[in-house]
Tab-separated table of C-alpha atoms in Angstrom:
chain	number	residue	atom	x	y	z
A	678	MET	CA	0.028	-29.785	-6.926
A	679	ILE	CA	-3.846	-28.132	-8.132
A	680	ASN	CA	-2.879	-28.668	-11.572
A	681	LYS	CA	-6.191	-27.938	-13.075
A	682	TYR	CA	-5.236	-24.241	-11.969
A	683	LYS	CA	-3.033	-22.138	-13.637
A	684	VAL	CA	-0.652	-19.903	-11.834
A	685	SER	CA	-0.007	-16.688	-13.152
A	686	GLU	CA	1.933	-13.547	-11.751
A	687	ASN	CA	0.080	-10.712	-10.175
A	688	ARG	CA	0.460	-7.831	-8.946
A	689	LEU	CA	-1.571	-6.593	-5.621
A	690	SER	CA	-2.527	-3.616	-4.074
A	691	ILE	CA	-1.748	-4.260	-0.066
A	692	MET	CA	-1.773	-2.217	3.381
A	693	GLU	CA	-0.026	-4.507	5.200
A	694	ILE	CA	1.129	-8.419	5.852
A	695	GLU	CA	0.762	-8.898	9.126
A	696	ARG	CA	2.962	-12.089	10.564
A	697	PHE	CA	2.452	-14.138	13.782
A	698	ALA	CA	-1.714	-13.053	13.904
A	699	VAL	CA	-4.056	-15.179	16.170
A	700	HIS	CA	-7.147	-13.904	15.814
A	701	ASP	CA	-7.854	-14.251	12.194
A	702	GLY	CA	-8.494	-18.192	12.077
A	703	PRO	CA	-6.983	-21.173	13.812
A	704	GLY	CA	-3.316	-21.005	15.235
A	705	ILE	CA	-0.429	-18.658	14.244
A	706	ARG	CA	-1.258	-17.155	11.109
A	707	THR	CA	0.063	-14.316	8.529
A	708	VAL	CA	-2.696	-11.877	7.725
A	709	VAL	CA	-2.545	-10.060	4.053
A	710	PHE	CA	-4.436	-7.164	4.086
A	711	LEU	CA	-5.882	-6.356	0.486
A	712	GLN	CA	-6.687	-2.719	-0.727
A	713	GLY	CA	-10.251	-2.044	-2.018
A	714	CYS	CA	-13.875	-2.621	-0.653
A	715	PRO	CA	-17.064	-2.364	-2.317
A	716	LEU	CA	-19.180	-1.081	0.744
A	717	HIS	CA	-18.812	2.590	2.756
A	718	CYS	CA	-19.570	1.579	6.171
A	719	SER	CA	-19.500	4.574	8.556
A	720	TRP	CA	-17.377	2.973	11.105
A	721	CYS	CA	-14.986	1.443	9.233
A	722	SER	CA	-11.832	1.150	11.474
A	723	ASN	CA	-9.428	1.369	8.309
A	724	PRO	CA	-10.448	4.005	5.873
A	725	GLU	CA	-7.230	3.571	3.856
A	726	SER	CA	-8.433	-0.349	2.633
A	727	GLN	CA	-11.585	1.226	1.075
A	728	LYS	CA	-9.658	2.469	-2.703
A	729	ARG	CA	-7.068	0.519	-4.471
A	730	LYS	CA	-4.080	3.201	-4.125
A	731	PRO	CA	-1.399	4.785	-1.621
A	732	HIS	CA	-2.343	6.933	0.975
A	733	LEU	CA	-0.630	9.838	2.384
A	734	LEU	CA	-0.995	9.610	6.309
A	735	HIS	CA	0.419	12.358	8.454
A	736	ILE	CA	0.844	11.444	11.957
A	737	LYS	CA	0.667	15.205	13.788
A	738	ASN	CA	1.743	14.498	17.205
A	739	LYS	CA	5.016	13.348	15.686
A	740	CYS	CA	5.402	16.430	13.385
A	741	ILE	CA	7.955	19.322	14.413
A	742	GLY	CA	6.812	21.505	11.538
A	743	CYS	CA	10.392	21.555	10.202
A	744	GLY	CA	9.481	22.216	6.567
A	745	ARG	CA	11.621	19.679	4.977
A	746	CYS	CA	8.780	18.011	3.387
A	747	GLU	CA	7.252	21.259	1.754
A	748	ALA	CA	10.969	21.808	0.595
A	749	ILE	CA	11.349	18.664	-1.001
A	750	CYS	CA	7.755	17.718	-2.664
A	751	PRO	CA	8.492	18.103	-6.459
A	752	ARG	CA	5.083	19.051	-7.360
A	753	GLY	CA	4.265	21.771	-4.465
A	754	ASN	CA	1.774	19.803	-2.916
A	755	ILE	CA	2.776	20.782	0.245
A	756	SER	CA	2.394	24.098	2.221
A	757	ILE	CA	3.462	24.844	5.899
A	758	GLN	CA	0.502	26.567	7.738
A	759	ASP	CA	0.616	27.481	11.486
A	760	HIS	CA	3.591	25.500	11.578
A	761	PHE	CA	2.259	22.377	10.026
A	762	PRO	CA	2.142	20.668	6.909
A	763	VAL	CA	-1.048	20.890	4.887
A	764	PHE	CA	-1.166	18.669	2.151
A	765	ASN	CA	-2.645	18.239	-1.436
A	766	ARG	CA	-3.813	15.059	-1.546
A	767	GLN	CA	-5.751	14.964	-4.739
A	768	ALA	CA	-2.567	15.667	-6.592
A	769	CYS	CA	-0.281	13.649	-4.956
A	770	VAL	CA	1.378	10.717	-6.791
A	771	ALA	CA	2.736	9.019	-3.990
A	772	CYS	CA	6.451	9.711	-4.807
A	773	LYS	CA	7.312	9.354	-1.344
A	774	ALA	CA	10.093	12.082	-0.878
A	775	CYS	CA	7.963	13.669	1.841
A	776	GLU	CA	8.317	10.539	4.009
A	777	ARG	CA	11.938	9.639	3.407
A	778	ILE	CA	13.064	12.806	4.121
A	779	CYS	CA	10.663	13.519	7.476
A	780	PRO	CA	13.033	13.265	10.482
A	781	GLN	CA	10.146	11.957	13.017
A	782	ASN	CA	8.307	9.642	10.893
A	783	ALA	CA	5.219	11.629	11.014
A	784	ILE	CA	4.471	11.195	7.459
A	785	LYS	CA	4.150	7.428	5.864
A	786	PHE	CA	2.146	5.756	2.846
A	787	VAL	CA	-0.086	2.853	3.080
A	788	GLY	CA	-0.901	1.095	0.594
A	789	GLU	CA	1.742	-0.416	-2.309
A	790	SER	CA	1.910	-2.587	-5.290
A	791	ILE	CA	3.213	-5.882	-4.936
A	792	THR	CA	3.514	-9.314	-6.902
A	793	SER	CA	2.233	-12.426	-5.906
A	794	SER	CA	5.532	-14.150	-5.656
A	795	GLU	CA	6.753	-11.319	-3.528
A	796	ILE	CA	4.094	-12.039	-0.744
A	797	MET	CA	4.296	-16.011	-1.029
A	798	GLU	CA	7.836	-15.616	-0.196
A	799	ILE	CA	7.097	-13.909	3.109
A	800	LEU	CA	4.061	-16.132	3.535
A	801	LEU	CA	6.471	-19.115	3.961
A	802	ARG	CA	8.842	-18.152	5.699
A	803	ASP	CA	6.522	-18.805	8.857
A	804	ARG	CA	5.569	-22.603	7.239
A	805	ASP	CA	6.873	-24.132	10.391
A	806	TYR	CA	4.844	-22.055	12.927
A	807	TYR	CA	1.551	-22.678	10.691
A	808	LEU	CA	2.343	-26.339	10.965
A	809	ASN	CA	3.067	-26.618	14.381
A	810	SER	CA	0.286	-24.278	15.810
A	811	GLY	CA	-2.525	-25.877	13.197
A	812	GLY	CA	-1.829	-22.033	11.787
A	813	GLY	CA	-1.925	-20.637	8.025
A	814	VAL	CA	-2.837	-17.659	6.196
A	815	THR	CA	-5.508	-15.648	5.724
A	816	PHE	CA	-6.476	-12.752	3.196
A	817	SER	CA	-8.867	-9.833	4.777
A	818	GLY	CA	-9.062	-6.392	3.398
A	819	GLY	CA	-10.829	-4.284	2.541
A	820	GLU	CA	-12.585	-6.884	0.782
A	821	ALA	CA	-10.093	-9.794	-0.885
A	822	PHE	CA	-12.384	-10.914	-3.392
A	823	THR	CA	-11.939	-7.060	-4.949
A	824	GLN	CA	-8.792	-8.304	-6.021
A	825	PHE	CA	-10.011	-11.714	-7.575
A	826	GLU	CA	-7.193	-13.116	-10.131
A	827	GLY	CA	-4.247	-11.759	-7.280
A	828	LEU	CA	-6.102	-13.603	-4.577
A	829	MET	CA	-6.883	-16.729	-7.062
A	830	ASP	CA	-2.981	-16.622	-7.762
A	831	LEU	CA	-2.100	-16.648	-3.872
A	832	LEU	CA	-4.717	-19.129	-2.757
A	833	ILE	CA	-3.400	-21.764	-5.478
A	834	GLN	CA	0.379	-21.367	-4.711
A	835	CYS	CA	-0.400	-21.318	-0.817
A	836	LYS	CA	-2.471	-24.999	-1.432
A	837	ASN	CA	0.660	-25.985	-3.735
A	838	GLU	CA	2.446	-25.529	-0.238
A	839	LYS	CA	0.099	-27.180	1.893
A	840	LEU	CA	-0.889	-24.096	3.538
A	841	HIS	CA	-4.240	-23.630	5.431
A	842	THR	CA	-6.327	-20.596	4.028
A	843	SER	CA	-8.687	-18.389	5.099
A	844	VAL	CA	-10.475	-15.307	3.980
A	845	GLU	CA	-12.219	-12.956	5.176
A	846	THR	CA	-15.070	-11.497	3.525
A	847	CYS	CA	-18.451	-9.048	3.666
A	848	GLY	CA	-20.389	-11.493	1.045
A	849	GLN	CA	-20.411	-8.665	-1.676
A	850	VAL	CA	-19.567	-10.910	-4.059
A	851	ASN	CA	-20.327	-11.988	-7.645
A	852	LEU	CA	-21.366	-16.055	-7.046
A	853	ASP	CA	-19.087	-17.249	-9.668
A	854	LYS	CA	-16.138	-16.021	-7.839
A	855	ILE	CA	-17.064	-17.577	-4.736
A	856	LYS	CA	-17.843	-20.947	-7.024
A	857	GLN	CA	-14.270	-20.528	-8.519
A	858	ALA	CA	-12.340	-20.215	-5.315
A	859	LEU	CA	-14.325	-22.376	-2.729
A	860	PRO	CA	-12.177	-25.611	-3.086
A	861	LEU	CA	-8.989	-23.754	-2.471
A	862	ILE	CA	-10.269	-21.741	0.765
A	863	ASP	CA	-10.506	-23.662	4.573
A	864	LEU	CA	-12.284	-21.083	5.981
A	865	PHE	CA	-14.454	-17.904	5.509
A	866	LEU	CA	-14.655	-15.819	7.725
A	867	PHE	CA	-17.912	-14.371	6.411
A	868	ASP	CA	-19.371	-10.631	7.770
A	869	ILE	CA	-23.034	-10.647	8.693
A	870	LYS	CA	-23.760	-7.296	9.918
A	871	HIS	CA	-27.376	-7.072	9.614
A	872	THR	CA	-30.932	-8.651	8.100
A	873	ASP	CA	-32.805	-5.699	7.285
A	874	LYS	CA	-32.480	-4.989	3.302
A	875	ASP	CA	-32.928	-1.815	3.621
A	876	LEU	CA	-31.322	-0.579	6.450
A	877	LEU	CA	-28.303	-2.620	5.287
A	878	GLN	CA	-28.198	-0.939	2.084
A	879	LYS	CA	-28.239	2.810	3.250
A	880	GLU	CA	-25.649	2.368	6.119
A	881	THR	CA	-22.970	0.171	4.246
A	882	GLY	CA	-24.205	-0.327	0.582
A	883	ALA	CA	-24.465	-3.806	0.616
A	884	ASN	CA	-26.929	-5.981	-1.375
A	885	LEU	CA	-28.351	-8.391	1.539
A	886	ASP	CA	-29.583	-10.491	-1.367
A	887	THR	CA	-25.913	-11.199	-2.709
A	888	ILE	CA	-24.888	-11.862	0.504
A	889	LEU	CA	-27.528	-14.507	1.353
A	890	THR	CA	-26.876	-16.118	-1.880
A	891	ASN	CA	-23.032	-16.665	-1.489
A	892	LEU	CA	-23.592	-17.550	2.497
A	893	ARG	CA	-26.471	-20.108	1.340
A	894	TYR	CA	-24.260	-21.685	-1.226
A	895	ILE	CA	-20.936	-22.274	0.726
A	896	SER	CA	-23.122	-23.474	3.229
A	897	SER	CA	-24.520	-26.119	1.029
A	898	LYS	CA	-21.372	-27.001	-0.250
A	899	SER	CA	-19.621	-27.081	3.481
A	900	ALA	CA	-20.925	-25.460	6.197
A	901	ASN	CA	-17.878	-26.322	8.440
A	902	LYS	CA	-16.005	-23.793	6.502
A	903	VAL	CA	-17.833	-20.940	7.388
A	904	THR	CA	-17.876	-18.561	10.611
A	905	ILE	CA	-19.991	-16.127	10.956
A	906	ARG	CA	-18.891	-12.528	11.905
A	907	VAL	CA	-20.718	-9.918	13.291
A	908	PRO	CA	-19.396	-6.320	13.822
A	909	VAL	CA	-21.802	-5.266	16.733
A	910	ILE	CA	-22.724	-1.259	16.334
A	911	PRO	CA	-24.499	0.574	18.484
A	912	GLY	CA	-27.050	2.617	16.766
A	913	PHE	CA	-27.222	-0.098	14.094
A	914	ASN	CA	-27.400	-4.070	15.238
A	915	PHE	CA	-26.774	-3.541	19.056
A	916	ASN	CA	-29.780	-4.610	19.763
A	917	GLU	CA	-31.635	-8.479	20.696
A	918	ASN	CA	-33.966	-8.854	17.404
A	919	THR	CA	-31.162	-8.331	15.033
A	920	LEU	CA	-28.502	-10.400	16.653
A	921	ARG	CA	-31.317	-13.264	16.864
A	922	GLU	CA	-31.683	-12.919	13.390
A	923	ILE	CA	-28.449	-13.599	12.881
A	924	PHE	CA	-28.233	-16.489	15.105
A	925	MET	CA	-31.226	-17.988	13.698
A	926	LEU	CA	-29.711	-17.102	9.834
A	927	ALA	CA	-26.526	-19.357	11.161
A	928	LYS	CA	-28.463	-22.220	12.637
A	929	GLU	CA	-30.848	-22.510	8.986
A	930	ASN	CA	-27.514	-22.645	7.317
A	931	ARG	CA	-25.856	-25.114	9.587
A	932	ILE	CA	-23.247	-22.717	11.027
A	933	LYS	CA	-22.169	-23.694	14.051
A	934	CYS	CA	-19.472	-20.647	14.888
A	935	VAL	CA	-20.208	-16.767	15.346
A	936	HIS	CA	-18.184	-14.239	16.567
A	937	LEU	CA	-19.221	-10.890	17.800
A	938	LEU	CA	-17.386	-8.189	17.078
A	939	PRO	CA	-17.407	-5.419	19.684
A	940	TYR	CA	-17.361	-1.699	18.360
A	941	HIS	CA	-14.153	0.279	18.935
A	942	THR	CA	-13.214	3.364	17.838
A	943	LEU	CA	-9.299	2.262	17.574
A	944	GLY	CA	-9.040	3.523	13.900
A	945	LYS	CA	-10.434	7.139	14.533
A	946	ASP	CA	-6.807	8.530	14.569
A	947	LYS	CA	-6.211	7.261	10.956
A	948	TYR	CA	-9.225	9.591	9.684
A	949	GLU	CA	-7.504	12.717	11.330
A	950	GLN	CA	-4.355	11.061	9.404
A	951	LEU	CA	-5.791	10.551	6.304
A	952	GLY	CA	-6.904	14.549	6.430
A	953	LEU	CA	-10.727	13.456	7.195
A	954	THR	CA	-13.182	13.268	9.639
A	955	TYR	CA	-14.255	10.555	11.530
A	956	PRO	CA	-18.235	9.508	9.914
A	957	TYR	CA	-19.610	7.846	12.713
A	958	SER	CA	-21.589	9.278	15.142
A	959	CYS	CA	-20.716	6.975	18.349
A	960	GLU	CA	-17.425	6.909	19.702
A	961	GLN	CA	-18.024	5.154	22.854
A	962	MET	CA	-16.668	1.568	22.267
A	963	LEU	CA	-18.553	-1.516	23.202
A	964	ALA	CA	-17.098	-3.455	26.256
A	965	LYS	CA	-16.934	-7.038	25.796
A	966	GLU	CA	-18.832	-7.402	29.399
A	967	GLU	CA	-21.790	-5.824	27.060
A	968	LEU	CA	-21.995	-8.880	24.752
A	969	PHE	CA	-22.527	-11.248	27.223
A	970	PRO	CA	-25.960	-11.617	27.157
A	971	PHE	CA	-25.981	-12.127	23.550
A	972	LYS	CA	-23.192	-14.823	23.621
A	973	GLU	CA	-25.567	-16.528	26.127
A	974	MET	CA	-28.744	-16.335	23.989
A	975	GLY	CA	-26.166	-17.558	20.939
A	976	GLU	CA	-25.205	-20.499	23.448
A	977	LYS	CA	-28.919	-21.591	24.054
A	978	MET	CA	-29.514	-22.002	20.633
A	979	GLY	CA	-26.831	-24.348	20.368
A	980	LEU	CA	-23.984	-21.993	18.562
A	981	GLU	CA	-20.514	-21.678	19.577
A	982	ILE	CA	-20.586	-17.789	20.100
A	983	ARG	CA	-16.510	-16.227	20.495
A	984	ILE	CA	-16.820	-12.589	21.571
A	985	GLY	CA	-13.675	-11.070	19.139
A	986	GLY	CA	-11.877	-12.609	16.594
């Protein structure tokens, strides 16, 4: 037992709990996707992760325009126009009456409040799979550190249960939180998006100094706890100079493993379902083969480079 840490009951806003995942850390894992993110990356594939609240998604190609949602909404926030519902999302209180009555499952809400105990009950269902595969639990987002108290509660309980823990982070976190969480985290999947301070700030809202301070602190204590992840984005960091600088940053901090995550538009439909316009100008996905030259470059520098998570 980790007696020096106090376990408390917290409620967390989550998007999803994905069981039997194999791309977010070693072995078979369960990934808890927490809501809330301090950044505003225009290529974000999970726009429903950015704010901590329920989000109404309307899947238009499933909708038959039956009007049942309009009739049942207690606040009159839905109207049928041109055979399809139009939602006043700002006034929606997420009562989910429309979701329950939709015969085609064309309406769904993403984002729910759940206790840490309820999350742990789900995580422990697959304990044997974790142990047999060298897997464990990964906390992702959004940005997991935005719900720090709840994250700490879950990390403590996972370590009490002797589960391997991984946290995916953009690094835009107060260093004191990193220091508190470090003993409880076995692996950081640490995003490095760019090494140009001004460009990073402009495109994502991130502060490179904060990110590098955290990366250097973690690596100074335990470099083998860090895997750098790079979302490779055309028009942003998909070039030799930027990726070479990120590889050098890994080497300077004695970090051996870098994952290159090719840009994709698989989340584009979510923007339409949320009533939003996809904000990034590039809609051409990167093929893994396009990253082979960078993989070779990193390996020549003595790094372990993986394409994909």
